[in-house]
C-alpha cells in the first residue's frame, strides 16, 4: 500500500488500498461471517482479503461499486461483483455482514475534481453524504443477527455519525482504531438494537 496523497495526481479511476483499507480488512477478517457484501469495493482488495483469509471458507463475498473501472478490477481479482449505488439492487435480508469504507473526506463542491477518484473520496461538505443514506438502508439487507462494519473518520464528525447510527436503530462498538497526525480512523461494528 502506498500513501493516497502521493497517488492522487496519478490515480484517477480506481481507489487502491490505503491505510483505511488495511484497517477495514483486519476488522472484516476477524468479524465477518456468512454472506458478506463489501459496498464501494474499489479495487476489490478488501473483499479479496475477506474471501481468501485462512478461515474464509465460512464466508461468501460479494463486492459492489458504482464505478465501472472498479468493478472490472475487482472482477480481475476473481470476485463476484455488482455495479451498484450503495445498496439499491440488493434484496432484503440477504447479507450476514456488510462492510463499507465510504467516501468520507469533507469536500468543498467548488474544489472537487471531476473524476472517479473524487467519487471514491468525497463525502460532500460534511463527509457524510453517503454514510447517511447507507445507514438509513443497510438494515434492510441484513439478515436477523447480521452486522455492519463501517469505517468512520474523525474528519466526518464522529459524534454526528454515531447519532445517525443510533437513529437508524443500531448499537455500536469500536472493533479497530488507528490514529494518524491528521485523523483517527475507527471501524464500528453495528448490530440492530
PDB file of C-alpha atoms in Angstrom:
ATOM      1  CA  UNK A   1       0.000   0.000   0.000  1.00  0.00           C
ATOM      2  CA  UNK A   2       1.279   3.449  -0.849  1.00  0.00           C
ATOM      3  CA  UNK A   3       0.176   6.772   0.530  1.00  0.00           C
ATOM      4  CA  UNK A   4      -3.029   8.001  -1.086  1.00  0.00           C
ATOM      5  CA  UNK A   5      -1.843  11.610  -1.181  1.00  0.00           C
ATOM      6  CA  UNK A   6       1.184  10.538  -3.234  1.00  0.00           C
ATOM      7  CA  UNK A   7      -1.058   8.759  -5.756  1.00  0.00           C
ATOM      8  CA  UNK A   8      -3.881  11.312  -6.054  1.00  0.00           C
ATOM      9  CA  UNK A   9      -2.486  13.019  -9.137  1.00  0.00           C
ATOM     10  CA  UNK A  10      -1.595   9.734 -10.854  1.00  0.00           C
ATOM     11  CA  UNK A  11      -4.573   7.536  -9.967  1.00  0.00           C
ATOM     12  CA  UNK A  12      -7.838   8.853 -11.389  1.00  0.00           C
ATOM     13  CA  UNK A  13     -10.046   5.819 -11.961  1.00  0.00           C
ATOM     14  CA  UNK A  14      -9.992   3.292  -9.074  1.00  0.00           C
ATOM     15  CA  UNK A  15      -9.367   3.671  -5.345  1.00  0.00           C
ATOM     16  CA  UNK A  16      -6.377   1.496  -4.435  1.00  0.00           C
ATOM     17  CA  UNK A  17      -5.675   0.111  -0.940  1.00  0.00           C
ATOM     18  CA  UNK A  18      -4.550   2.648   1.639  1.00  0.00           C
ATOM     19  CA  UNK A  19      -4.428   2.774   5.449  1.00  0.00           C
ATOM     20  CA  UNK A  20      -8.214   2.757   5.753  1.00  0.00           C
ATOM     21  CA  UNK A  21      -8.421  -0.332   3.524  1.00  0.00           C
ATOM     22  CA  UNK A  22      -5.990  -2.219   5.738  1.00  0.00           C
ATOM     23  CA  UNK A  23      -7.946  -1.361   8.864  1.00  0.00           C
ATOM     24  CA  UNK A  24     -11.270  -2.457   7.336  1.00  0.00           C
ATOM     25  CA  UNK A  25      -9.717  -5.685   6.034  1.00  0.00           C
ATOM     26  CA  UNK A  26      -8.347  -6.553   9.501  1.00  0.00           C
ATOM     27  CA  UNK A  27     -11.737  -5.975  11.098  1.00  0.00           C
ATOM     28  CA  UNK A  28     -13.652  -7.838   8.407  1.00  0.00           C
ATOM     29  CA  UNK A  29     -11.374 -10.881   8.530  1.00  0.00           C
ATOM     30  CA  UNK A  30     -11.971 -11.073  12.286  1.00  0.00           C
ATOM     31  CA  UNK A  31     -15.688 -10.174  12.333  1.00  0.00           C
ATOM     32  CA  UNK A  32     -17.347 -11.126   9.025  1.00  0.00           C
ATOM     33  CA  UNK A  33     -19.461 -14.251   8.788  1.00  0.00           C
ATOM     34  CA  UNK A  34     -21.767 -15.877   6.251  1.00  0.00           C
ATOM     35  CA  UNK A  35     -22.755 -13.958   3.155  1.00  0.00           C
ATOM     36  CA  UNK A  36     -20.666 -10.768   3.068  1.00  0.00           C
ATOM     37  CA  UNK A  37     -21.174  -7.621   0.981  1.00  0.00           C
ATOM     38  CA  UNK A  38     -18.419  -5.050   0.613  1.00  0.00           C
ATOM     39  CA  UNK A  39     -20.007  -1.795  -0.571  1.00  0.00           C
ATOM     40  CA  UNK A  40     -17.721   0.556  -2.527  1.00  0.00           C
ATOM     41  CA  UNK A  41     -15.096  -2.116  -3.092  1.00  0.00           C
ATOM     42  CA  UNK A  42     -12.747  -0.001  -5.246  1.00  0.00           C
ATOM     43  CA  UNK A  43     -10.000  -2.321  -6.478  1.00  0.00           C
ATOM     44  CA  UNK A  44     -11.551  -5.246  -4.582  1.00  0.00           C
ATOM     45  CA  UNK A  45      -8.537  -5.554  -2.274  1.00  0.00           C
ATOM     46  CA  UNK A  46     -10.564  -5.711   0.963  1.00  0.00           C
ATOM     47  CA  UNK A  47     -13.163  -8.121  -0.431  1.00  0.00           C
ATOM     48  CA  UNK A  48     -10.370 -10.369  -1.720  1.00  0.00           C
ATOM     49  CA  UNK A  49      -8.724 -10.392   1.730  1.00  0.00           C
ATOM     50  CA  UNK A  50     -12.016 -11.431   3.324  1.00  0.00           C
ATOM     51  CA  UNK A  51     -12.619 -14.156   0.735  1.00  0.00           C
ATOM     52  CA  UNK A  52      -9.109 -15.612   0.969  1.00  0.00           C
ATOM     53  CA  UNK A  53      -8.490 -15.351   4.720  1.00  0.00           C
ATOM     54  CA  UNK A  54      -7.495 -18.591   6.443  1.00  0.00           C
ATOM     55  CA  UNK A  55     -10.992 -19.068   7.780  1.00  0.00           C
ATOM     56  CA  UNK A  56     -12.567 -17.579   4.638  1.00  0.00           C
ATOM     57  CA  UNK A  57     -14.209 -20.917   3.854  1.00  0.00           C
ATOM     58  CA  UNK A  58     -17.087 -19.816   6.072  1.00  0.00           C
ATOM     59  CA  UNK A  59     -17.846 -16.693   4.021  1.00  0.00           C
ATOM     60  CA  UNK A  60     -19.274 -15.955   0.600  1.00  0.00           C
ATOM     61  CA  UNK A  61     -18.217 -12.495  -0.584  1.00  0.00           C
ATOM     62  CA  UNK A  62     -19.987 -10.146  -2.986  1.00  0.00           C
ATOM     63  CA  UNK A  63     -18.409  -6.809  -3.891  1.00  0.00           C
ATOM     64  CA  UNK A  64     -20.130  -3.722  -5.278  1.00  0.00           C
ATOM     65  CA  UNK A  65     -19.133  -0.331  -6.598  1.00  0.00           C
ATOM     66  CA  UNK A  66     -20.744   2.394  -8.673  1.00  0.00           C
ATOM     67  CA  UNK A  67     -17.519   2.841 -10.677  1.00  0.00           C
ATOM     68  CA  UNK A  68     -17.317   0.535 -13.739  1.00  0.00           C
ATOM     69  CA  UNK A  69     -13.490   0.623 -13.663  1.00  0.00           C
ATOM     70  CA  UNK A  70     -13.531  -0.549 -10.034  1.00  0.00           C
ATOM     71  CA  UNK A  71     -15.950  -3.349 -10.901  1.00  0.00           C
ATOM     72  CA  UNK A  72     -13.600  -4.517 -13.635  1.00  0.00           C
ATOM     73  CA  UNK A  73     -10.557  -4.507 -11.298  1.00  0.00           C
ATOM     74  CA  UNK A  74     -12.481  -6.362  -8.588  1.00  0.00           C
ATOM     75  CA  UNK A  75     -13.629  -8.985 -11.127  1.00  0.00           C
ATOM     76  CA  UNK A  76      -9.995  -9.441 -12.169  1.00  0.00           C
ATOM     77  CA  UNK A  77      -9.355 -10.481  -8.549  1.00  0.00           C
ATOM     78  CA  UNK A  78     -11.905 -13.276  -9.024  1.00  0.00           C
ATOM     79  CA  UNK A  79     -14.695 -11.624  -7.042  1.00  0.00           C
ATOM     80  CA  UNK A  80     -18.436 -11.682  -7.661  1.00  0.00           C
ATOM     81  CA  UNK A  81     -19.135  -8.011  -8.395  1.00  0.00           C
ATOM     82  CA  UNK A  82     -22.303  -5.966  -8.850  1.00  0.00           C
ATOM     83  CA  UNK A  83     -22.233  -2.443 -10.235  1.00  0.00           C
ATOM     84  CA  UNK A  84     -24.405  -0.607  -7.742  1.00  0.00           C
ATOM     85  CA  UNK A  85     -25.009   2.650  -5.965  1.00  0.00           C
ATOM     86  CA  UNK A  86     -24.875   1.741  -2.278  1.00  0.00           C
ATOM     87  CA  UNK A  87     -27.484  -0.979  -1.578  1.00  0.00           C
ATOM     88  CA  UNK A  88     -30.046  -0.235  -4.301  1.00  0.00           C
ATOM     89  CA  UNK A  89     -30.140  -3.558  -6.213  1.00  0.00           C
ATOM     90  CA  UNK A  90     -29.881  -5.911  -3.242  1.00  0.00           C
ATOM     91  CA  UNK A  91     -32.811  -7.876  -1.830  1.00  0.00           C
ATOM     92  CA  UNK A  92     -33.978  -7.625   1.758  1.00  0.00           C
ATOM     93  CA  UNK A  93     -32.359  -9.804   4.405  1.00  0.00           C
ATOM     94  CA  UNK A  94     -29.643 -11.481   2.336  1.00  0.00           C
ATOM     95  CA  UNK A  95     -26.334 -10.442   3.951  1.00  0.00           C
ATOM     96  CA  UNK A  96     -24.919 -11.549   7.291  1.00  0.00           C
ATOM     97  CA  UNK A  97     -22.200  -8.901   7.148  1.00  0.00           C
ATOM     98  CA  UNK A  98     -21.957  -5.617   5.236  1.00  0.00           C
ATOM     99  CA  UNK A  99     -18.605  -3.788   5.162  1.00  0.00           C
ATOM    100  CA  UNK A 100     -18.232  -0.206   3.949  1.00  0.00           C
ATOM    101  CA  UNK A 101     -15.302   2.183   3.667  1.00  0.00           C
ATOM    102  CA  UNK A 102     -17.308   5.183   2.489  1.00  0.00           C
ATOM    103  CA  UNK A 103     -16.093   8.293   0.720  1.00  0.00           C
ATOM    104  CA  UNK A 104     -15.604  10.363   3.874  1.00  0.00           C
ATOM    105  CA  UNK A 105     -13.439  13.370   3.120  1.00  0.00           C
ATOM    106  CA  UNK A 106     -15.326  16.631   3.637  1.00  0.00           C
ATOM    107  CA  UNK A 107     -15.034  18.421   0.311  1.00  0.00           C
ATOM    108  CA  UNK A 108     -15.996  21.857  -0.903  1.00  0.00           C
ATOM    109  CA  UNK A 109     -18.031  21.213  -4.080  1.00  0.00           C
ATOM    110  CA  UNK A 110     -16.248  24.108  -5.804  1.00  0.00           C
ATOM    111  CA  UNK A 111     -12.903  22.327  -5.354  1.00  0.00           C
ATOM    112  CA  UNK A 112     -13.845  18.796  -6.393  1.00  0.00           C
ATOM    113  CA  UNK A 113     -12.044  17.021  -9.213  1.00  0.00           C
ATOM    114  CA  UNK A 114     -14.308  15.641 -11.896  1.00  0.00           C
ATOM    115  CA  UNK A 115     -13.112  12.019 -11.948  1.00  0.00           C
ATOM    116  CA  UNK A 116     -13.835   8.590 -10.441  1.00  0.00           C
ATOM    117  CA  UNK A 117     -11.322   9.103  -7.640  1.00  0.00           C
ATOM    118  CA  UNK A 118     -13.321  12.098  -6.448  1.00  0.00           C
ATOM    119  CA  UNK A 119     -16.366   9.828  -6.319  1.00  0.00           C
ATOM    120  CA  UNK A 120     -14.333   7.413  -4.169  1.00  0.00           C
ATOM    121  CA  UNK A 121     -13.018  10.099  -1.814  1.00  0.00           C
ATOM    122  CA  UNK A 122     -15.513  12.939  -1.470  1.00  0.00           C
ATOM    123  CA  UNK A 123     -18.094  12.723   1.276  1.00  0.00           C
ATOM    124  CA  UNK A 124     -19.597  16.090   0.369  1.00  0.00           C
ATOM    125  CA  UNK A 125     -19.476  19.151   2.629  1.00  0.00           C
ATOM    126  CA  UNK A 126     -19.804  17.154   5.872  1.00  0.00           C
ATOM    127  CA  UNK A 127     -18.062  13.959   4.797  1.00  0.00           C
ATOM    128  CA  UNK A 128     -21.327  12.091   5.479  1.00  0.00           C
ATOM    129  CA  UNK A 129     -23.092  12.446   2.116  1.00  0.00           C
ATOM    130  CA  UNK A 130     -23.085   8.679   1.502  1.00  0.00           C
ATOM    131  CA  UNK A 131     -22.834   7.488   5.111  1.00  0.00           C
ATOM    132  CA  UNK A 132     -26.299   8.805   5.939  1.00  0.00           C
ATOM    133  CA  UNK A 133     -28.269   7.091   3.141  1.00  0.00           C
ATOM    134  CA  UNK A 134     -26.207   3.932   3.691  1.00  0.00           C
ATOM    135  CA  UNK A 135     -27.175   3.832   7.374  1.00  0.00           C
ATOM    136  CA  UNK A 136     -30.806   4.527   6.519  1.00  0.00           C
ATOM    137  CA  UNK A 137     -30.937   1.480   4.182  1.00  0.00           C
ATOM    138  CA  UNK A 138     -28.406  -1.099   5.394  1.00  0.00           C
ATOM    139  CA  UNK A 139     -30.721  -2.658   7.974  1.00  0.00           C
ATOM    140  CA  UNK A 140     -32.965  -3.725   5.098  1.00  0.00           C
ATOM    141  CA  UNK A 141     -30.349  -6.018   3.517  1.00  0.00           C
ATOM    142  CA  UNK A 142     -29.139  -7.603   6.770  1.00  0.00           C
ATOM    143  CA  UNK A 143     -30.230 -10.992   7.989  1.00  0.00           C
ATOM    144  CA  UNK A 144     -31.561 -11.166  11.551  1.00  0.00           C
ATOM    145  CA  UNK A 145     -28.461 -11.019  13.746  1.00  0.00           C
ATOM    146  CA  UNK A 146     -26.368  -9.553  10.909  1.00  0.00           C
ATOM    147  CA  UNK A 147     -23.757  -6.851  11.430  1.00  0.00           C
ATOM    148  CA  UNK A 148     -22.270  -3.869   9.645  1.00  0.00           C
ATOM    149  CA  UNK A 149     -18.597  -2.929   9.656  1.00  0.00           C
ATOM    150  CA  UNK A 150     -18.405   0.805   8.959  1.00  0.00           C
ATOM    151  CA  UNK A 151     -15.212   2.818   8.679  1.00  0.00           C
ATOM    152  CA  UNK A 152     -15.572   6.261  10.265  1.00  0.00           C
ATOM    153  CA  UNK A 153     -13.024   9.082  10.125  1.00  0.00           C
ATOM    154  CA  UNK A 154     -12.761  11.786  12.759  1.00  0.00           C
ATOM    155  CA  UNK A 155     -12.867  14.200   9.803  1.00  0.00           C
ATOM    156  CA  UNK A 156     -16.552  13.357   9.198  1.00  0.00           C
ATOM    157  CA  UNK A 157     -17.774  14.332  12.647  1.00  0.00           C
ATOM    158  CA  UNK A 158     -17.628  11.119  14.658  1.00  0.00           C
ATOM    159  CA  UNK A 159     -20.445  12.091  17.035  1.00  0.00           C
ATOM    160  CA  UNK A 160     -22.735  13.031  14.131  1.00  0.00           C
ATOM    161  CA  UNK A 161     -22.153   9.570  12.628  1.00  0.00           C
ATOM    162  CA  UNK A 162     -22.891   7.912  15.986  1.00  0.00           C
ATOM    163  CA  UNK A 163     -26.138   9.918  16.264  1.00  0.00           C
ATOM    164  CA  UNK A 164     -27.145   8.669  12.810  1.00  0.00           C
ATOM    165  CA  UNK A 165     -26.172   5.083  13.695  1.00  0.00           C
ATOM    166  CA  UNK A 166     -28.420   5.195  16.745  1.00  0.00           C
ATOM    167  CA  UNK A 167     -31.255   6.913  14.848  1.00  0.00           C
ATOM    168  CA  UNK A 168     -31.100   4.058  12.306  1.00  0.00           C
ATOM    169  CA  UNK A 169     -31.675   1.579  15.143  1.00  0.00           C
ATOM    170  CA  UNK A 170     -28.166   0.197  15.584  1.00  0.00           C
ATOM    171  CA  UNK A 171     -25.965  -0.279  18.602  1.00  0.00           C
ATOM    172  CA  UNK A 172     -22.240   0.131  18.017  1.00  0.00           C
ATOM    173  CA  UNK A 173     -18.839  -0.852  19.267  1.00  0.00           C
ATOM    174  CA  UNK A 174     -15.373   0.107  18.050  1.00  0.00           C
ATOM    175  CA  UNK A 175     -13.549  -3.049  16.889  1.00  0.00           C
ATOM    176  CA  UNK A 176     -10.459  -1.386  15.364  1.00  0.00           C
ATOM    177  CA  UNK A 177      -8.961   2.082  15.599  1.00  0.00           C
ATOM    178  CA  UNK A 178      -5.841   3.821  14.298  1.00  0.00           C
ATOM    179  CA  UNK A 179      -4.714   7.391  14.861  1.00  0.00           C
ATOM    180  CA  UNK A 180      -2.718   9.422  12.377  1.00  0.00           C
ATOM    181  CA  UNK A 181      -1.477  13.005  12.656  1.00  0.00           C
ATOM    182  CA  UNK A 182      -4.431  14.241  10.588  1.00  0.00           C
ATOM    183  CA  UNK A 183      -7.276  11.896  11.643  1.00  0.00           C
ATOM    184  CA  UNK A 184      -8.425   8.900  13.641  1.00  0.00           C
ATOM    185  CA  UNK A 185      -9.989   6.004  11.764  1.00  0.00           C
ATOM    186  CA  UNK A 186     -12.419   3.716  13.575  1.00  0.00           C
ATOM    187  CA  UNK A 187     -14.183   0.554  12.448  1.00  0.00           C
ATOM    188  CA  UNK A 188     -17.593   0.367  14.060  1.00  0.00           C
ATOM    189  CA  UNK A 189     -19.423  -2.940  14.375  1.00  0.00           C
ATOM    190  CA  UNK A 190     -23.116  -2.155  14.143  1.00  0.00           C
ATOM    191  CA  UNK A 191     -25.874  -4.506  15.207  1.00  0.00           C
ATOM    192  CA  UNK A 192     -29.608  -3.950  15.442  1.00  0.00           C
ATOM    193  CA  UNK A 193     -30.769  -2.809  18.873  1.00  0.00           C
TER     194      UNK A 193
END
